[in-house]
Amino acid sequence: MFRTALRNVLAHKARLLMTVLAVMLGVAFVSGTLVFTNTISNAYQKSSAKGFDHVDVAIRPESRNDTGDTVGKEPKLTQALLDKAAGVRGADSAVGVVSGFTAVAGKDGKLIGSGFQSQGGNYWGDKDPRYPLVSGHAPKGQDEVLIDSHTAQRAGFKVGDTVRLSIDGPVLTPRIAGVFTTDDGNVAAGGSLALFDTATAQRLFHKVGAYDEIDVKAAPGTSQTALQNAVDAILPKDVASTTTGKQLADDQATRIADQTSSLRSSLLVFAGIALFVGTFIIANTFTMLVAQRTKELALLRAVGASRRQVTRSVLIEAFVVGAVAAVTGLVAGIGIGAGLRSLMGRLGGSVPDGPLVISPGTVATALAVGILITMLAAWLPGRRAAKIPPVAAMSSVHAKATTKSLVLRNTLGALLAAAGVVTVLYATTLDDTSDAQAPMGLGAALLVVGVFVLTPLLSRPLIAAAAPVLRVFGVAGKLARQNSVRNPRRTAATASALMVGLTLITGLTVMAGSLQTAIDKMASSAIKADYVVSMANRYPLSPDVEKTLKSTDGVTATSPLRNAPSRIDGQTEYLTGVNGATIGELTDLKLDDGTFKVGGTQVVVDDDTASSHHWTAGSRFTVSYEDGGKQQLTITGVYQGTEMMRGIMLDNATLSPHQSDPSDMQVMVKTSGGASTSAKDRLVKALGDNPAIEVQDKKDISNSVAQVFTLMLNILYGLLAMAVIVAVLGVINTLAMSVFERAQEIGMLRAIGLDRKGIKRMVRLESLVISLFGGVLGIGLGVFFGWAAGELLGTKLATYELVLPWARMAVFLLLAAVVGVLAALWPARRAARLNMLTAIKSE
């Protein structure tokens, strides 16, 4: 039986090729994902570990929780504490670390690197061991700065050049005093790092006389643990805590592993989808191969082979096919992993140097996935073949499914689909999206499987609906329709492969379009201001920005939005400071109760906060500010909170005296002529053409969100394209094997007058009908899942409403048709080239 199975594999090399390709693509996706994520994780971990070579013990401020009715303040690491740490027994030296956001503009005036990776810090003394100088000298004073070598190379900077910087709004133009190298992971990932002398950094980052961290280096012969114990002994109580350099490196490695794990999980989901689609192809292939060899298997049974041996022979074939596909997929996956790493560099990202990581786990996973998926998909056809009685099999090549089996299949499919719909509908009623994720996923899986099981039943009425169109093509169209429904199970498996991909693509498109509409409504309904000014990375703005905007020509009203923590009724609540005199002109918030009046001790509160504290218009409460001061405030109105505006809103004149370092999250601006290109240019110019500051109107706000959605959607489309490619292979495989199976029939059609063009048209139309059938099912399921997911989002986003992208859905249906036409090219050509006499004599 083993030799027989191997001969069958060798005898059907061409027919098994598409199956091998489908499995290979899925395995390549899996192994490529593992190679890529393992490689970048290893590279970043080794790079970040180097960054802690000069740290044996790190002293950091002790985080304080809110206690009583006051808001805890972060303790400061002072120069006196640094001097003490440098003098403990076993310490060789101590360095004070200051850091914060620093945007660096290139020579073209644009921000270098992404905003969140644009960092600044201090250079310690004349020779900081953390940052070896490549050229130049240590910075001195506010007019000198150092930049990292990666940034210098990308932007074309050299020592002596003037560079434009921004910390919190105002533009600085220091001279580049030197260029340094660094193992900082943010720089390796494409960010930038600018260093000032310590006094300048403390002033710019609003930490005069204090440090974010103190790094202590151990003297030779002193262990990190011993040094940590010595430093702990001199630390004031509840001011700071210590961590060893090894622990910092381990924690960083864990964070990097967690980040790459999330990426790995996301990519593996799409690899799983491709493999799931591939199982339809494998099952189809082995079903057809078994059907074509029914007489052969019956003869084996007649000469003594048991049912188990017949099933085993089919599984051996699957094992060989899976092993070949797994090995080739692993090789291709290694190439994909290397290619993705190279692609990151070309797209502007940067990965630290390191070897390509091909772990034993990756090899084992690739082999296991390829072989197991193939054998599992082939098990059912093999078991079905073994159950056919030898006498019945010898007398009929095509054993039809019994009525009992069809009733059982349809009943099971209906139950699964109904359970899936009910579970999804239940998930939409849950308020907490995290609680709804599990039932939503389970319901989606049940529904997809149920529809797949029911697809043979659904194929007849849906394909029959295409009969009027197919009649236009005459005999070829009629034959194509009959061939499509001749074997419903085969048609179902072929169409289902395409259905899965289009279900996901349509669902994502429905969600993205609906979310974009919700964002547009939210931006237009909550804001009357013409522009919103903020930092590119959403860091706080200097109050000087609002002062500059207020004095700009054409500006009629401004209001900064300033956040501050407070304690109210024993709970932490964040206050939103605004310009009470102008906020009414700049926002369009709907009131549920009272009037919109902000000034002095009068405030307005969003509906959620008011509900949680049982407040109404006229209620009074006592607030404890971050400086410990207390004040009684009166609520004049309760407004409907939005994603852009919510919280307790009070006048900045009331809030700012209680803040040690006031800063604004954004500034709202209204101009005399409304939003226009000239007005925006005036604001940008007034702010010094600052690359770190964004000046956005309502359309810009919507577009910035749309860009995120579009980018994510395009990435997901690209990942799901793998499943569509596998589905195309499935259509090709099914048609090719169907042509082989119907060789005698095709020969008879040729003999009675159907020409080669008619044969090609018949095969193409059959492929088109099957693909459109899968497309209709996929789009229908995608709309349902998109609606269900939107119901969950609607609980968190008041402006959300379902928007059906009819144009895109038409494109997806057209895509299904194109898939059908392209997939039929080779099988149709092969069918048309069959010799009619040879085909008639074939069995």
Coordinates of C-alpha atoms in Angstrom, one line a residue, residues 388-634:
I388 CA -17.6 2.7 -0.7
P389 CA -18.4 -1.1 -1.2
P390 CA -16.1 -2.7 -3.7
V391 CA -18.9 -4.0 -5.9
A392 CA -20.6 -0.6 -6.1
A393 CA -17.4 1.2 -6.8
M394 CA -16.5 -1.2 -9.7
S395 CA -19.9 -0.6 -11.3
S396 CA -20.0 3.2 -11.1
V397 CA -17.1 5.6 -11.2
H398 CA -19.1 8.5 -9.7
A399 CA -20.9 7.4 -6.5
K400 CA -23.5 10.0 -5.7
A401 CA -24.2 11.2 -2.2
T402 CA -27.1 9.5 -0.5
T403 CA -30.2 11.4 0.5
K404 CA -29.4 10.7 4.1
S405 CA -26.0 12.2 3.9
L406 CA -27.4 15.3 2.1
V407 CA -30.1 15.8 4.8
L408 CA -27.5 15.4 7.5
R409 CA -25.2 17.9 5.9
N410 CA -27.8 20.5 5.3
T411 CA -29.2 20.1 8.9
L412 CA -25.8 20.4 10.4
G413 CA -25.0 23.5 8.2
A414 CA -28.3 25.2 9.1
L415 CA -27.7 24.6 12.9
L416 CA -24.1 25.9 12.7
A417 CA -25.2 29.0 10.7
A418 CA -28.1 29.7 13.0
A419 CA -25.9 29.4 16.1
G420 CA -23.3 31.7 14.5
V421 CA -26.0 34.4 13.7
V422 CA -27.4 34.2 17.2
T423 CA -24.0 34.4 18.8
V424 CA -23.0 37.4 16.7
L425 CA -26.3 39.2 17.5
Y426 CA -25.7 38.5 21.2
A427 CA -22.3 40.0 21.0
T428 CA -23.7 43.2 19.5
T429 CA -25.8 43.7 22.6
L430 CA -22.8 43.8 25.0
D431 CA -21.6 47.2 26.1
D432 CA -18.0 46.3 26.8
T433 CA -16.2 45.7 23.5
S434 CA -13.5 43.5 25.3
D435 CA -16.3 41.2 26.6
A436 CA -17.9 41.1 23.1
Q437 CA -14.7 40.0 21.2
A438 CA -14.8 36.4 22.2
P439 CA -18.5 35.7 21.3
M440 CA -18.2 37.8 18.2
G441 CA -15.2 35.7 17.0
L442 CA -16.9 32.5 17.9
G443 CA -20.1 33.5 16.1
A444 CA -18.2 34.5 13.0
A445 CA -16.4 31.2 12.9
L446 CA -19.6 29.2 13.4
L447 CA -21.4 31.2 10.7
V448 CA -18.6 30.9 8.1
V449 CA -18.4 27.1 8.7
G450 CA -22.2 26.8 8.6
V451 CA -22.4 28.6 5.3
F452 CA -19.6 26.5 3.9
V453 CA -21.5 23.3 4.9
L454 CA -24.7 24.8 3.3
T455 CA -22.9 26.0 0.2
P456 CA -23.8 22.9 -1.9
L457 CA -27.5 23.6 -1.1
L458 CA -27.1 27.3 -1.8
S459 CA -25.3 26.8 -5.1
R460 CA -28.3 25.5 -7.0
P461 CA -30.6 28.5 -6.6
L462 CA -27.9 31.1 -6.8
I463 CA -26.3 29.7 -9.9
A464 CA -29.8 29.1 -11.4
A465 CA -30.3 32.9 -11.0
A466 CA -27.5 33.4 -13.6
A467 CA -29.3 31.1 -16.1
P468 CA -30.9 34.1 -18.1
V469 CA -27.5 35.7 -18.6
L470 CA -25.8 32.4 -19.5
R471 CA -28.4 31.7 -22.2
V472 CA -26.9 34.6 -24.2
F473 CA -23.9 32.4 -24.7
G474 CA -25.9 29.6 -26.2
V475 CA -24.9 26.0 -25.8
A476 CA -21.6 26.9 -24.0
G477 CA -23.5 28.9 -21.4
K478 CA -26.1 26.1 -20.8
L479 CA -23.3 23.5 -20.4
A480 CA -21.4 25.8 -18.1
R481 CA -24.4 26.2 -15.8
Q482 CA -25.0 22.5 -15.8
N483 CA -21.4 21.7 -15.0
S484 CA -21.4 24.2 -12.2
V485 CA -24.2 22.4 -10.3
R486 CA -23.3 18.9 -11.4
N487 CA -21.1 18.3 -8.4
P488 CA -22.3 20.8 -5.7
R489 CA -19.7 19.7 -3.1
R490 CA -16.9 20.5 -5.5
T491 CA -18.4 23.8 -6.5
A492 CA -19.0 24.6 -2.9
A493 CA -15.4 23.9 -1.9
T494 CA -14.0 26.0 -4.8
A495 CA -16.3 28.9 -4.2
S496 CA -15.8 28.9 -0.4
A497 CA -12.1 29.4 -0.8
L498 CA -12.8 32.8 -2.5
M499 CA -15.7 33.5 -0.1
V500 CA -13.4 33.5 2.9
G501 CA -11.1 36.2 1.5
L502 CA -13.9 38.4 0.2
T503 CA -15.8 38.1 3.5
L504 CA -12.8 39.6 5.4
I505 CA -12.0 42.2 2.8
T506 CA -15.7 43.4 2.6
G507 CA -16.1 43.4 6.4
L508 CA -13.0 45.6 6.8
T509 CA -14.1 48.0 4.1
V510 CA -17.5 48.4 5.6
M511 CA -16.0 49.2 9.0
A512 CA -13.4 51.6 7.7
G513 CA -15.9 53.5 5.6
S514 CA -18.4 53.8 8.5
L515 CA -15.7 54.9 10.9
Q516 CA -14.4 57.6 8.5
T517 CA -18.0 59.0 8.2
A518 CA -18.3 59.0 12.0
I519 CA -15.0 60.9 12.3
D520 CA -16.1 63.5 9.8
K521 CA -19.3 64.1 11.7
M522 CA -17.5 64.3 15.0
A523 CA -15.1 66.9 13.7
S524 CA -17.8 69.0 12.1
S525 CA -20.3 68.7 15.0
A526 CA -18.1 69.4 18.0
I527 CA -15.8 72.3 16.7
K528 CA -16.7 75.7 15.4
A529 CA -13.0 76.8 15.4
D530 CA -11.4 77.2 12.0
Y531 CA -8.2 75.6 13.1
V532 CA -6.8 73.3 15.8
V533 CA -3.0 73.7 16.5
S534 CA -1.1 70.9 18.2
M535 CA 2.3 69.2 18.3
A536 CA 2.8 66.6 15.6
N537 CA 3.3 63.9 18.3
R538 CA 0.5 65.2 20.5
Y539 CA 3.1 66.3 23.2
P540 CA 2.2 69.5 25.2
L541 CA 2.6 72.9 23.6
S542 CA 4.3 75.9 25.2
P543 CA 1.8 78.6 26.3
D544 CA 3.8 80.9 24.1
V545 CA 2.2 79.3 21.1
E546 CA -1.2 80.5 22.0
K547 CA 0.1 84.0 22.7
T548 CA 1.7 84.1 19.2
L549 CA -1.5 82.9 17.5
K550 CA -3.6 85.4 19.4
S551 CA -1.5 88.3 18.1
T552 CA -1.5 87.0 14.5
D553 CA -3.3 89.1 11.9
G554 CA -6.8 87.8 11.1
V555 CA -7.2 85.8 14.3
T556 CA -10.4 86.8 16.1
A557 CA -10.5 84.2 19.0
T558 CA -8.3 81.6 20.5
S559 CA -8.5 79.1 23.4
P560 CA -5.8 76.7 24.7
L561 CA -7.0 73.4 26.0
R562 CA -5.0 72.6 29.1
N563 CA -5.2 69.3 31.1
A564 CA -4.5 69.0 34.8
P565 CA -5.2 66.2 37.4
S566 CA -7.3 66.8 40.4
R567 CA -9.1 65.0 43.2
I568 CA -12.9 65.2 43.5
D569 CA -14.9 63.1 46.0
G570 CA -11.8 60.9 46.6
Q571 CA -11.5 60.2 42.8
T572 CA -9.0 61.4 40.3
E573 CA -10.6 63.6 37.6
Y574 CA -8.8 65.5 34.9
L575 CA -9.7 69.2 34.4
T576 CA -9.7 70.9 31.0
G577 CA -8.6 74.5 31.2
V578 CA -10.0 76.8 28.5
N579 CA -10.4 80.5 27.7
G580 CA -13.8 81.0 29.3
A581 CA -14.5 84.1 27.3
T582 CA -14.1 82.5 23.8
I583 CA -14.7 78.8 24.2
G584 CA -18.4 79.2 23.3
E585 CA -17.3 80.7 19.9
L586 CA -14.9 77.8 19.2
T587 CA -17.1 74.8 20.1
D588 CA -20.5 73.5 19.2
L589 CA -21.4 71.2 22.2
K590 CA -25.0 70.2 22.8
L591 CA -26.3 71.0 26.3
D592 CA -28.4 68.5 28.2
D593 CA -29.0 70.8 31.2
G594 CA -28.3 74.5 32.2
T595 CA -26.3 77.0 30.2
F596 CA -22.8 77.0 28.7
K597 CA -20.9 79.5 30.9
V598 CA -17.3 79.2 31.9
G599 CA -15.5 81.7 34.1
G600 CA -14.2 82.2 37.7
T601 CA -15.6 79.3 39.7
Q602 CA -18.3 78.4 37.1
V603 CA -17.7 75.3 35.1
V604 CA -19.4 72.9 32.6
V605 CA -19.2 69.1 32.8
D606 CA -19.8 66.4 30.2
D607 CA -22.7 64.1 30.7
D608 CA -20.7 60.9 31.6
T609 CA -18.8 62.7 34.4
A610 CA -22.0 64.4 35.7
S611 CA -23.8 61.0 35.7
S612 CA -20.9 59.3 37.6
H613 CA -21.0 62.0 40.4
H614 CA -24.8 62.5 40.3
W615 CA -24.4 66.2 39.3
T616 CA -26.8 68.5 37.6
A617 CA -26.7 72.2 36.6
G618 CA -26.4 74.1 39.8
S619 CA -24.5 71.4 41.7
R620 CA -21.4 72.4 43.6
F621 CA -18.3 70.4 44.4
T622 CA -14.9 70.9 46.0
V623 CA -11.8 70.3 43.8
S624 CA -8.3 69.6 45.1
Y625 CA -5.7 70.9 42.7
E626 CA -2.2 69.4 42.0
D627 CA -0.6 72.0 44.3
G628 CA -2.8 71.0 47.2
G629 CA -5.1 74.0 47.0
K630 CA -8.8 73.5 47.3
Q631 CA -11.7 75.4 45.7
Q632 CA -15.5 75.1 45.4
L633 CA -16.8 75.1 41.9
T634 CA -20.4 75.5 40.5

